[in-house]
Amino acid sequence: MRSKIVAGNWKMNKSLEEAKALTSEIMAMVADEVKGDTKIVLCTPFPYLLSTKNQLGTNSRIEVGAQNCSEHDSGAYTGETSASMIKSIGIPYVIIGHSERRQYFGEDGKLLAKKVDKVLASELTPIFCCGEPLEIREAGTHEALVKKQVEESLFHLTAKAVQKVVIAYEPVWAIGTGKTATSQQAQDMHAVIRTYLAERYGKEVAENISILYGGSVKPDNAREIFSCPDVDGGLVGGASLKSRDFVDIIKGA
Ligand code: PGA
């Protein structure tokens, strides 16, 4: 179902005490300041998922997400965490295929298709990331690459299943660099993705899918980017580690 979503990706940051403090600051500011129905997600490191969820309590409008999961169900995979484990602790979202996982952990489209399947099989929502590196943008083949990423990992899904996926377009050259895509660049790529989904699944299905923008989203650029017709919110890295910035970004959605 298409909705506005702002998700914070904490990556590998914060101690437990710091995570608790950040969560309580965000909770208080959201309760005081955030109107509307934007969904808010905190994607914390694995050790803090459950404590963050418990801290938020059942009444909070803020939800929790994991940053990765295994492509396997269970068994001898030391160090891995399955989608069903994440489900069993009541965490509804899982980021899949972040560019850092593609780049540093060699995750490719085929593997990510399996991870998406596991997340959906556990009735969780995958936040599936795609996006081109700088050299691809400069070569002008960015649209083809992003379409390929979407096709490889999502186009095996049924129309019913694909509507449960949230897509995050994150140009790699904008992640953690302070260099944001312009709102026009974001809108153009989001429209490319939505049109491609429409070609595969029909317009109605494509219109139902949330497509988030990620890459140096900050309080001073969030409102403009989020106001683009095909941008349904953001996946926020660095700025999600500061409560004031993150809540200001949510207010821009
Ligand atoms: P950034 O990260 O906001 O720090 O650029 C975004 C992301 O990696 O999801």
JSON list of N, CA, C and O in Angstrom, two decimals, residues 6 13 17 19 32-33 38 41 54 63 82 95 105 131 151 155 164-165 185 206 208 212-213 215 223 243:
[
{"chain": "A", "resi": 6, "resn": "VAL", "atom": "N", "xyz": [9.14, 7.75, 6.37]},
{"chain": "A", "resi": 6, "resn": "VAL", "atom": "CA", "xyz": [10.50, 8.22, 6.59]},
{"chain": "A", "resi": 6, "resn": "VAL", "atom": "C", "xyz": [11.18, 7.19, 7.50]},
{"chain": "A", "resi": 6, "resn": "VAL", "atom": "O", "xyz": [10.73, 6.95, 8.63]},
{"chain": "A", "resi": 13, "resn": "ASN", "atom": "N", "xyz": [26.04, 2.12, 14.11]},
{"chain": "A", "resi": 13, "resn": "ASN", "atom": "CA", "xyz": [26.34, 3.25, 14.98]},
{"chain": "A", "resi": 13, "resn": "ASN", "atom": "C", "xyz": [25.57, 3.14, 16.29]},
{"chain": "A", "resi": 13, "resn": "ASN", "atom": "O", "xyz": [24.53, 2.52, 16.34]},
{"chain": "A", "resi": 17, "resn": "GLU", "atom": "N", "xyz": [23.14, 2.48, 25.23]},
{"chain": "A", "resi": 17, "resn": "GLU", "atom": "CA", "xyz": [22.70, 3.68, 25.97]},
{"chain": "A", "resi": 17, "resn": "GLU", "atom": "C", "xyz": [22.40, 4.83, 25.01]},
{"chain": "A", "resi": 17, "resn": "GLU", "atom": "O", "xyz": [21.41, 5.55, 25.16]},
{"chain": "A", "resi": 19, "resn": "ALA", "atom": "N", "xyz": [21.57, 4.55, 21.89]},
{"chain": "A", "resi": 19, "resn": "ALA", "atom": "CA", "xyz": [20.38, 4.19, 21.10]},
{"chain": "A", "resi": 19, "resn": "ALA", "atom": "C", "xyz": [19.12, 4.52, 21.89]},
{"chain": "A", "resi": 19, "resn": "ALA", "atom": "O", "xyz": [18.14, 5.06, 21.35]},
{"chain": "A", "resi": 32, "resn": "ASP", "atom": "N", "xyz": [5.17, 15.51, 20.15]},
{"chain": "A", "resi": 32, "resn": "ASP", "atom": "CA", "xyz": [4.85, 16.93, 20.27]},
{"chain": "A", "resi": 32, "resn": "ASP", "atom": "C", "xyz": [4.61, 17.62, 18.93]},
{"chain": "A", "resi": 32, "resn": "ASP", "atom": "O", "xyz": [3.83, 18.55, 18.83]},
{"chain": "A", "resi": 33, "resn": "GLU", "atom": "N", "xyz": [5.35, 17.19, 17.91]},
{"chain": "A", "resi": 33, "resn": "GLU", "atom": "CA", "xyz": [5.45, 18.03, 16.72]},
{"chain": "A", "resi": 33, "resn": "GLU", "atom": "C", "xyz": [4.91, 17.42, 15.44]},
{"chain": "A", "resi": 33, "resn": "GLU", "atom": "O", "xyz": [4.66, 18.15, 14.48]},
{"chain": "A", "resi": 38, "resn": "THR", "atom": "N", "xyz": [2.45, 10.22, 8.15]},
{"chain": "A", "resi": 38, "resn": "THR", "atom": "CA", "xyz": [3.72, 9.67, 7.69]},
{"chain": "A", "resi": 38, "resn": "THR", "atom": "C", "xyz": [4.15, 8.53, 8.60]},
{"chain": "A", "resi": 38, "resn": "THR", "atom": "O", "xyz": [4.15, 8.67, 9.83]},
{"chain": "A", "resi": 41, "resn": "VAL", "atom": "N", "xyz": [10.03, 4.90, 10.76]},
{"chain": "A", "resi": 41, "resn": "VAL", "atom": "CA", "xyz": [10.69, 3.63, 11.04]},
{"chain": "A", "resi": 41, "resn": "VAL", "atom": "C", "xyz": [12.12, 3.90, 11.50]},
{"chain": "A", "resi": 41, "resn": "VAL", "atom": "O", "xyz": [12.83, 4.71, 10.90]},
{"chain": "A", "resi": 54, "resn": "ASN", "atom": "N", "xyz": [10.56, -2.30, 22.51]},
{"chain": "A", "resi": 54, "resn": "ASN", "atom": "CA", "xyz": [9.96, -2.24, 23.85]},
{"chain": "A", "resi": 54, "resn": "ASN", "atom": "C", "xyz": [9.91, -0.82, 24.38]},
{"chain": "A", "resi": 54, "resn": "ASN", "atom": "O", "xyz": [8.93, -0.41, 25.03]},
{"chain": "A", "resi": 63, "resn": "GLU", "atom": "N", "xyz": [7.81, 2.74, 14.22]},
{"chain": "A", "resi": 63, "resn": "GLU", "atom": "CA", "xyz": [8.06, 1.31, 14.11]},
{"chain": "A", "resi": 63, "resn": "GLU", "atom": "C", "xyz": [9.56, 1.05, 13.96]},
{"chain": "A", "resi": 63, "resn": "GLU", "atom": "O", "xyz": [10.34, 1.98, 13.77]},
{"chain": "A", "resi": 82, "resn": "SER", "atom": "N", "xyz": [17.72, -14.71, 10.57]},
{"chain": "A", "resi": 82, "resn": "SER", "atom": "CA", "xyz": [16.69, -15.00, 9.56]},
{"chain": "A", "resi": 82, "resn": "SER", "atom": "C", "xyz": [15.54, -14.02, 9.65]},
{"chain": "A", "resi": 82, "resn": "SER", "atom": "O", "xyz": [15.30, -13.40, 10.70]},
{"chain": "A", "resi": 95, "resn": "ILE", "atom": "N", "xyz": [15.48, -3.71, 5.80]},
{"chain": "A", "resi": 95, "resn": "ILE", "atom": "CA", "xyz": [16.17, -3.15, 4.63]},
{"chain": "A", "resi": 95, "resn": "ILE", "atom": "C", "xyz": [16.87, -4.30, 3.89]},
{"chain": "A", "resi": 95, "resn": "ILE", "atom": "O", "xyz": [17.54, -5.12, 4.50]},
{"chain": "A", "resi": 105, "resn": "PHE", "atom": "N", "xyz": [29.74, -6.45, 0.80]},
{"chain": "A", "resi": 105, "resn": "PHE", "atom": "CA", "xyz": [29.45, -7.84, 1.13]},
{"chain": "A", "resi": 105, "resn": "PHE", "atom": "C", "xyz": [29.07, -8.64, -0.12]},
{"chain": "A", "resi": 105, "resn": "PHE", "atom": "O", "xyz": [28.58, -9.76, -0.02]},
{"chain": "A", "resi": 131, "resn": "GLY", "atom": "N", "xyz": [20.09, 1.73, -6.81]},
{"chain": "A", "resi": 131, "resn": "GLY", "atom": "CA", "xyz": [20.75, 3.02, -7.05]},
{"chain": "A", "resi": 131, "resn": "GLY", "atom": "C", "xyz": [22.10, 2.82, -7.72]},
{"chain": "A", "resi": 131, "resn": "GLY", "atom": "O", "xyz": [22.74, 1.78, -7.54]},
{"chain": "A", "resi": 151, "resn": "GLU", "atom": "N", "xyz": [14.37, -5.22, -11.68]},
{"chain": "A", "resi": 151, "resn": "GLU", "atom": "CA", "xyz": [13.92, -6.42, -12.39]},
{"chain": "A", "resi": 151, "resn": "GLU", "atom": "C", "xyz": [14.50, -7.70, -11.78]},
{"chain": "A", "resi": 151, "resn": "GLU", "atom": "O", "xyz": [13.78, -8.66, -11.49]},
{"chain": "A", "resi": 155, "resn": "PHE", "atom": "N", "xyz": [11.04, -8.63, -9.99]},
{"chain": "A", "resi": 155, "resn": "PHE", "atom": "CA", "xyz": [10.06, -8.96, -11.04]},
{"chain": "A", "resi": 155, "resn": "PHE", "atom": "C", "xyz": [9.60, -10.41, -11.05]},
{"chain": "A", "resi": 155, "resn": "PHE", "atom": "O", "xyz": [8.71, -10.77, -11.81]},
{"chain": "A", "resi": 164, "resn": "LYS", "atom": "N", "xyz": [3.68, -5.22, -1.57]},
{"chain": "A", "resi": 164, "resn": "LYS", "atom": "CA", "xyz": [4.08, -5.21, -0.16]},
{"chain": "A", "resi": 164, "resn": "LYS", "atom": "C", "xyz": [5.51, -4.71, 0.00]},
{"chain": "A", "resi": 164, "resn": "LYS", "atom": "O", "xyz": [6.01, -4.57, 1.11]},
{"chain": "A", "resi": 165, "resn": "VAL", "atom": "N", "xyz": [6.18, -4.47, -1.13]},
{"chain": "A", "resi": 165, "resn": "VAL", "atom": "CA", "xyz": [7.58, -4.02, -1.09]},
{"chain": "A", "resi": 165, "resn": "VAL", "atom": "C", "xyz": [7.62, -2.49, -1.06]},
{"chain": "A", "resi": 165, "resn": "VAL", "atom": "O", "xyz": [6.85, -1.83, -1.75]},
{"chain": "A", "resi": 185, "resn": "GLN", "atom": "N", "xyz": [16.35, 15.21, -10.33]},
{"chain": "A", "resi": 185, "resn": "GLN", "atom": "CA", "xyz": [17.00, 13.90, -10.55]},
{"chain": "A", "resi": 185, "resn": "GLN", "atom": "C", "xyz": [16.27, 12.79, -9.80]},
{"chain": "A", "resi": 185, "resn": "GLN", "atom": "O", "xyz": [16.11, 11.68, -10.32]},
{"chain": "A", "resi": 206, "resn": "ALA", "atom": "N", "xyz": [1.53, -0.30, -9.77]},
{"chain": "A", "resi": 206, "resn": "ALA", "atom": "CA", "xyz": [2.67, 0.62, -9.66]},
{"chain": "A", "resi": 206, "resn": "ALA", "atom": "C", "xyz": [2.34, 1.82, -8.79]},
{"chain": "A", "resi": 206, "resn": "ALA", "atom": "O", "xyz": [3.18, 2.31, -8.01]},
{"chain": "A", "resi": 208, "resn": "ASN", "atom": "N", "xyz": [0.52, 1.85, -6.31]},
{"chain": "A", "resi": 208, "resn": "ASN", "atom": "CA", "xyz": [0.36, 1.40, -4.93]},
{"chain": "A", "resi": 208, "resn": "ASN", "atom": "C", "xyz": [1.67, 1.22, -4.19]},
{"chain": "A", "resi": 208, "resn": "ASN", "atom": "O", "xyz": [1.67, 0.85, -3.01]},
{"chain": "A", "resi": 212, "resn": "LEU", "atom": "N", "xyz": [10.90, 5.44, -1.89]},
{"chain": "A", "resi": 212, "resn": "LEU", "atom": "CA", "xyz": [11.58, 6.43, -1.04]},
{"chain": "A", "resi": 212, "resn": "LEU", "atom": "C", "xyz": [12.86, 6.89, -1.72]},
{"chain": "A", "resi": 212, "resn": "LEU", "atom": "O", "xyz": [13.49, 6.14, -2.46]},
{"chain": "A", "resi": 213, "resn": "TYR", "atom": "N", "xyz": [13.27, 8.10, -1.40]},
{"chain": "A", "resi": 213, "resn": "TYR", "atom": "CA", "xyz": [14.58, 8.59, -1.85]},
{"chain": "A", "resi": 213, "resn": "TYR", "atom": "C", "xyz": [15.57, 8.53, -0.69]},
{"chain": "A", "resi": 213, "resn": "TYR", "atom": "O", "xyz": [15.21, 8.85, 0.46]},
{"chain": "A", "resi": 215, "resn": "GLY", "atom": "N", "xyz": [19.91, 9.37, 0.32]},
{"chain": "A", "resi": 215, "resn": "GLY", "atom": "CA", "xyz": [21.21, 9.92, -0.10]},
{"chain": "A", "resi": 215, "resn": "GLY", "atom": "C", "xyz": [21.31, 11.35, 0.35]},
{"chain": "A", "resi": 215, "resn": "GLY", "atom": "O", "xyz": [20.78, 12.25, -0.31]},
{"chain": "A", "resi": 223, "resn": "ARG", "atom": "N", "xyz": [12.04, 18.64, 2.35]},
{"chain": "A", "resi": 223, "resn": "ARG", "atom": "CA", "xyz": [10.70, 19.07, 1.93]},
{"chain": "A", "resi": 223, "resn": "ARG", "atom": "C", "xyz": [10.59, 19.12, 0.41]},
{"chain": "A", "resi": 223, "resn": "ARG", "atom": "O", "xyz": [9.62, 18.65, -0.18]},
{"chain": "A", "resi": 243, "resn": "SER", "atom": "N", "xyz": [18.44, 13.52, 16.61]},
{"chain": "A", "resi": 243, "resn": "SER", "atom": "CA", "xyz": [16.98, 13.55, 16.78]},
{"chain": "A", "resi": 243, "resn": "SER", "atom": "C", "xyz": [16.36, 14.79, 16.13]},
{"chain": "A", "resi": 243, "resn": "SER", "atom": "O", "xyz": [15.35, 14.69, 15.43]}
]
